[in-house]
Short mmCIF file of C-alpha atoms in Angstrom, two decimals:
data_model
loop_
_atom_site.label_atom_id
_atom_site.label_comp_id
_atom_site.label_asym_id
_atom_site.label_seq_id
_atom_site.Cartn_x
_atom_site.Cartn_y
_atom_site.Cartn_z
CA MET A 1 -0.04 -0.03 -0.02
CA ILE A 2 1.13 3.53 -0.79
CA PRO A 3 0.01 6.44 1.40
CA ILE A 4 -2.79 8.81 0.31
CA LEU A 5 -1.85 12.41 0.66
CA GLY A 6 -4.08 15.17 1.95
CA SER A 7 -3.74 18.72 0.73
CA ASN A 8 -0.93 19.40 3.25
CA THR A 9 0.42 15.93 3.88
CA PRO A 10 4.15 15.83 3.35
CA PHE A 11 5.68 13.16 0.98
CA PRO A 12 6.85 9.97 2.62
CA PRO A 13 10.55 9.09 2.61
CA LEU A 14 11.69 8.06 -0.91
CA GLU A 15 12.92 4.75 0.34
CA GLN A 16 9.30 3.70 0.74
CA ALA A 17 8.63 3.87 -3.01
CA LEU A 18 7.48 0.58 -4.50
CA ILE A 19 9.90 -1.60 -6.39
CA GLU A 20 7.06 -2.63 -8.78
CA PRO A 21 5.82 -0.50 -10.28
CA ASN A 22 9.15 1.24 -10.04
CA GLY A 23 9.14 4.31 -7.95
CA LEU A 24 5.45 4.62 -7.05
CA LEU A 25 5.54 6.61 -3.91
CA ALA A 26 2.17 8.04 -3.02
CA ALA A 27 -1.25 9.10 -4.35
CA GLY A 28 -3.60 12.09 -3.91
CA GLY A 29 -2.70 15.62 -2.92
CA ASN A 30 -2.96 18.34 -5.57
CA LEU A 31 -1.03 19.95 -8.38
CA SER A 32 -0.61 23.38 -6.85
CA PRO A 33 2.60 25.24 -7.60
CA GLU A 34 3.75 24.79 -4.01
CA ARG A 35 3.18 21.01 -4.11
CA LEU A 36 4.92 20.57 -7.40
CA ILE A 37 7.95 22.59 -6.42
CA SER A 38 8.26 20.75 -3.09
CA ALA A 39 7.98 17.40 -4.97
CA TYR A 40 10.67 18.31 -7.54
CA ARG A 41 13.02 19.55 -4.89
CA LEU A 42 12.89 15.99 -3.53
CA GLY A 43 13.10 14.26 -6.94
CA ILE A 44 9.43 13.38 -7.06
CA PHE A 45 7.19 13.84 -10.10
CA PRO A 46 3.50 13.34 -10.92
CA TRP A 47 2.47 10.84 -13.64
CA PHE A 48 -1.17 9.70 -13.87
CA GLY A 49 -4.00 9.30 -16.41
CA GLN A 50 -6.95 11.59 -16.96
CA ASP A 51 -9.67 11.08 -14.36
CA GLU A 52 -7.34 9.12 -12.15
CA MET A 53 -6.04 9.91 -8.68
CA ILE A 54 -2.66 11.85 -8.75
CA LEU A 55 0.29 9.40 -8.61
CA TRP A 56 3.68 10.50 -7.41
CA TRP A 57 6.85 8.69 -8.50
CA SER A 58 10.55 8.49 -7.57
CA PRO A 59 12.09 5.66 -9.64
CA ASP A 60 15.38 4.01 -8.90
CA PRO A 61 17.55 4.18 -10.97
CA ARG A 62 17.06 7.64 -12.33
CA MET A 63 17.85 8.70 -15.89
CA VAL A 64 19.83 11.91 -16.08
CA LEU A 65 21.70 13.98 -18.59
CA PHE A 66 24.72 15.84 -17.32
CA PRO A 67 24.92 18.97 -19.56
CA GLN A 68 28.62 18.66 -20.30
CA GLU A 69 28.08 14.98 -21.32
CA ILE A 70 25.68 15.51 -24.22
CA LYS A 71 26.45 13.53 -27.28
CA ILE A 72 26.04 15.15 -30.61
CA SER A 73 26.00 12.64 -33.59
CA ARG A 74 27.75 13.51 -36.81
CA SER A 75 24.45 13.82 -38.58
CA LEU A 76 23.13 16.21 -35.77
CA HIS A 77 26.32 18.08 -35.87
CA LYS A 78 25.70 18.89 -39.54
CA VAL A 79 22.19 19.97 -38.89
CA LEU A 80 23.24 22.26 -36.04
CA LYS A 81 26.05 23.69 -38.09
CA LYS A 82 23.67 24.61 -41.01
CA GLN A 83 21.32 26.41 -38.59
CA GLN A 84 18.36 26.18 -40.82
CA TYR A 85 16.06 26.54 -37.83
CA GLU A 86 15.40 28.95 -35.02
CA ILE A 87 15.51 28.32 -31.30
CA ARG A 88 12.95 30.16 -29.22
CA VAL A 89 12.46 29.84 -25.49
CA ASP A 90 9.33 30.31 -23.47
CA SER A 91 7.48 31.72 -26.58
CA ALA A 92 4.94 28.88 -26.89
CA PHE A 93 4.92 27.02 -23.59
CA THR A 94 1.30 25.69 -23.65
CA GLU A 95 1.54 24.85 -27.32
CA VAL A 96 4.63 22.73 -26.61
CA MET A 97 2.79 20.89 -23.93
CA GLN A 98 -0.19 20.19 -26.18
CA ALA A 99 2.17 19.02 -28.93
CA CYS A 100 3.85 16.60 -26.45
CA ALA A 101 0.25 15.42 -25.61
CA ALA A 102 -0.51 14.49 -29.12
CA PRO A 103 -1.15 10.77 -29.92
CA ARG A 104 1.98 8.86 -30.87
CA GLU A 105 2.56 5.56 -32.51
CA ASN A 106 2.30 2.52 -30.18
CA GLN A 107 0.98 4.66 -27.34
CA ALA A 108 -2.45 4.18 -26.12
CA GLY A 109 -3.01 7.53 -24.41
CA THR A 110 -1.23 10.49 -22.83
CA TRP A 111 -0.61 11.61 -19.25
CA ILE A 112 -0.32 15.18 -20.42
CA HIS A 113 -4.08 16.02 -20.03
CA ASP A 114 -5.91 19.26 -19.21
CA GLU A 115 -5.15 19.03 -15.42
CA MET A 116 -1.39 18.67 -16.11
CA VAL A 117 -1.41 21.47 -18.82
CA ALA A 118 -3.16 23.83 -16.41
CA ALA A 119 -0.65 22.87 -13.53
CA TYR A 120 2.47 23.40 -15.46
CA THR A 121 1.22 26.48 -17.27
CA ALA A 122 0.87 28.06 -13.78
CA LEU A 123 4.40 27.10 -12.90
CA HIS A 124 5.50 28.70 -16.30
CA GLN A 125 3.63 31.91 -15.29
CA LEU A 126 5.68 31.86 -12.07
CA GLY A 127 8.86 31.69 -14.07
CA MET A 128 9.67 28.16 -12.90
CA ALA A 129 8.65 26.06 -16.00
CA HIS A 130 10.15 26.63 -19.37
CA SER A 131 9.88 25.49 -22.96
CA VAL A 132 12.69 25.24 -25.58
CA GLU A 133 11.33 25.42 -29.19
CA THR A 134 12.62 24.46 -32.61
CA TRP A 135 10.99 26.69 -35.36
CA ILE A 136 11.43 26.19 -39.09
CA GLU A 137 10.01 28.84 -41.53
CA GLY A 138 7.79 30.23 -38.73
CA GLU A 139 6.33 26.84 -37.74
CA LEU A 140 6.79 25.12 -34.38
CA VAL A 141 8.31 21.66 -35.31
CA GLY A 142 9.69 20.42 -32.18
CA GLY A 143 10.70 21.13 -28.56
CA LEU A 144 10.65 20.21 -24.89
CA TYR A 145 9.46 21.55 -21.59
CA GLY A 146 10.45 21.13 -18.03
CA VAL A 147 10.88 22.72 -14.57
CA ALA A 148 13.93 24.56 -13.27
CA ILE A 149 14.83 24.71 -9.48
CA GLY A 150 18.11 26.14 -8.44
CA LYS A 151 20.65 24.67 -10.85
CA ALA A 152 18.68 21.55 -11.76
CA PHE A 153 16.35 21.13 -14.77
CA TYR A 154 13.74 18.58 -14.64
CA GLY A 155 12.80 17.53 -18.18
CA GLU A 156 9.10 16.50 -18.60
CA SER A 157 8.48 15.67 -22.36
CA MET A 158 9.56 16.50 -25.82
CA PHE A 159 8.03 16.20 -29.32
CA SER A 160 9.12 16.32 -32.89
CA ARG A 161 7.26 17.05 -36.04
CA ALA A 162 10.47 17.18 -38.21
CA THR A 163 13.64 15.21 -38.39
CA ASP A 164 15.89 15.93 -35.31
CA ALA A 165 13.64 18.76 -34.15
CA SER A 166 13.57 17.64 -30.42
CA LYS A 167 17.24 16.78 -30.51
CA ILE A 168 18.04 20.38 -31.77
CA ALA A 169 16.16 21.68 -28.79
CA LEU A 170 17.84 19.42 -26.23
CA ALA A 171 21.32 20.20 -27.73
CA HIS A 172 20.79 23.93 -27.22
CA LEU A 173 19.24 23.42 -23.76
CA ALA A 174 22.13 21.32 -22.63
CA LYS A 175 24.79 23.73 -23.86
CA GLN A 176 23.03 26.74 -22.40
CA LEU A 177 22.52 25.04 -19.03
CA GLU A 178 26.17 24.13 -18.94
CA ASP A 179 27.06 27.78 -19.49
CA TRP A 180 24.72 28.72 -16.72
CA GLY A 181 26.24 26.32 -14.28
CA PHE A 182 23.34 23.78 -14.12
CA GLY A 183 24.32 20.44 -12.74
CA LEU A 184 22.01 18.07 -14.40
CA ILE A 185 18.90 17.53 -16.53
CA ASP A 186 16.45 15.01 -15.03
CA CYS A 187 15.17 12.64 -17.72
CA GLN A 188 13.12 10.50 -15.26
CA MET A 189 12.95 7.22 -17.25
CA LYS A 190 15.32 5.34 -19.56
CA THR A 191 14.76 5.66 -23.19
CA ALA A 192 16.95 4.78 -26.26
CA HIS A 193 16.41 8.24 -27.60
CA LEU A 194 17.87 9.87 -24.41
CA MET A 195 20.69 7.41 -24.12
CA SER A 196 21.82 8.25 -27.67
CA MET A 197 22.14 11.79 -26.51
CA GLY A 198 24.37 10.86 -23.57
CA ALA A 199 21.89 10.42 -20.70
CA ARG A 200 22.63 7.66 -18.22
CA GLU A 201 21.16 6.04 -15.15
CA ILE A 202 22.30 6.89 -11.58
CA SER A 203 20.92 5.57 -8.30
CA ARG A 204 18.06 7.44 -6.62
CA SER A 205 20.32 8.12 -3.56
CA GLN A 206 22.92 9.75 -5.88
CA PHE A 207 20.21 11.75 -7.61
CA SER A 208 18.74 12.87 -4.28
CA GLY A 209 22.20 13.91 -3.05
CA GLN A 210 22.94 15.99 -6.13
CA LEU A 211 19.39 17.64 -5.89
CA ALA A 212 20.07 18.60 -2.27
CA GLN A 213 22.96 20.68 -3.36
CA LEU A 214 21.65 21.99 -6.71
CA THR A 215 18.25 23.15 -5.52
CA ARG A 216 19.86 25.27 -2.82
CA LEU A 217 21.44 27.50 -5.44
CA PRO A 218 19.66 30.64 -6.81
CA ASP A 219 16.75 30.12 -9.00
CA ARG A 220 16.79 31.37 -12.58
CA LYS A 221 13.21 32.67 -12.60
CA GLY A 222 11.29 34.52 -15.20
CA LYS A 223 11.20 34.25 -18.94
CA TRP A 224 14.41 32.59 -20.21
CA ARG A 225 16.51 34.06 -23.03
CA PHE A 226 19.42 31.96 -24.45
CA ASP A 227 22.68 33.64 -25.14
CA PHE A 228 24.23 30.42 -26.38
CA THR A 229 24.57 30.01 -30.11
CA TYR A 230 25.68 26.74 -31.67
CA THR A 231 28.69 27.33 -33.94
CA GLY A 232 29.81 23.73 -34.39
#
C-alpha cells in the first residue's frame, strides 16, 4: 500500500517507494505550484492518467543527462552547423505541452491531459517552468518543456514534427545550461532516444544527493533568453 496524501500531507521518505511499479511513492494531494515545487526538490514527479487519482513517482535508478556529457552525432552536428532553424525559449509553452500530448505511434493515451497542462502553465507563469522550441520557417516543429529549480532542470516531455527537431532543442538546452552552471537535466525514465544523446542512469540516492546541493542554489526565474549560439 502507498500512502494517500491530503492537501498538506508531506511526502513519505523516498525509500518507501515501491519496487514494482518502479518508484510509485504516494497518491492524492494536488498539483498546486507549491506542491509541485516541493515534489521536484525531492526528486518526485506526478504521472497519472486523466480522471485518475494523482500518482507521485521517484524511480530507482534515475535517468539523467549531465549537460557537459551531451553527445552530438555527426548527422546532428551537420544539422546544427547549418542552422536552418530558429530556437525560441518560452514563446509557446502551452503549445509545446499540447504538442507533447498529441497521440503517438504505439502509445494508447497520454498523461499530459488538461489538469497537467493547467498545472505546468501555472508554474510557467511563475517563471519556474520553461519550453525550448525549434521553429522552421515560422512553424513550431519540435521542442521540450520542464521545470527549473536552483541549478537543476527537470525535463518532462519532448516532441518532434520534423527530423531531429527535439534533438536540436535538447542540444541547445544542454549547452546553455552548462554555460549557466546547471548540474543536471532530469530525464526521469530510460529511453533509447535519451541514451543516444548521452543520458545515463544513476541511483536514486545519488540523484537525491545532487538535488540537495543543486536546488539550494539561486533560481533562474522569469522568462528565459538563451545567449548560447551553436557554432559547431
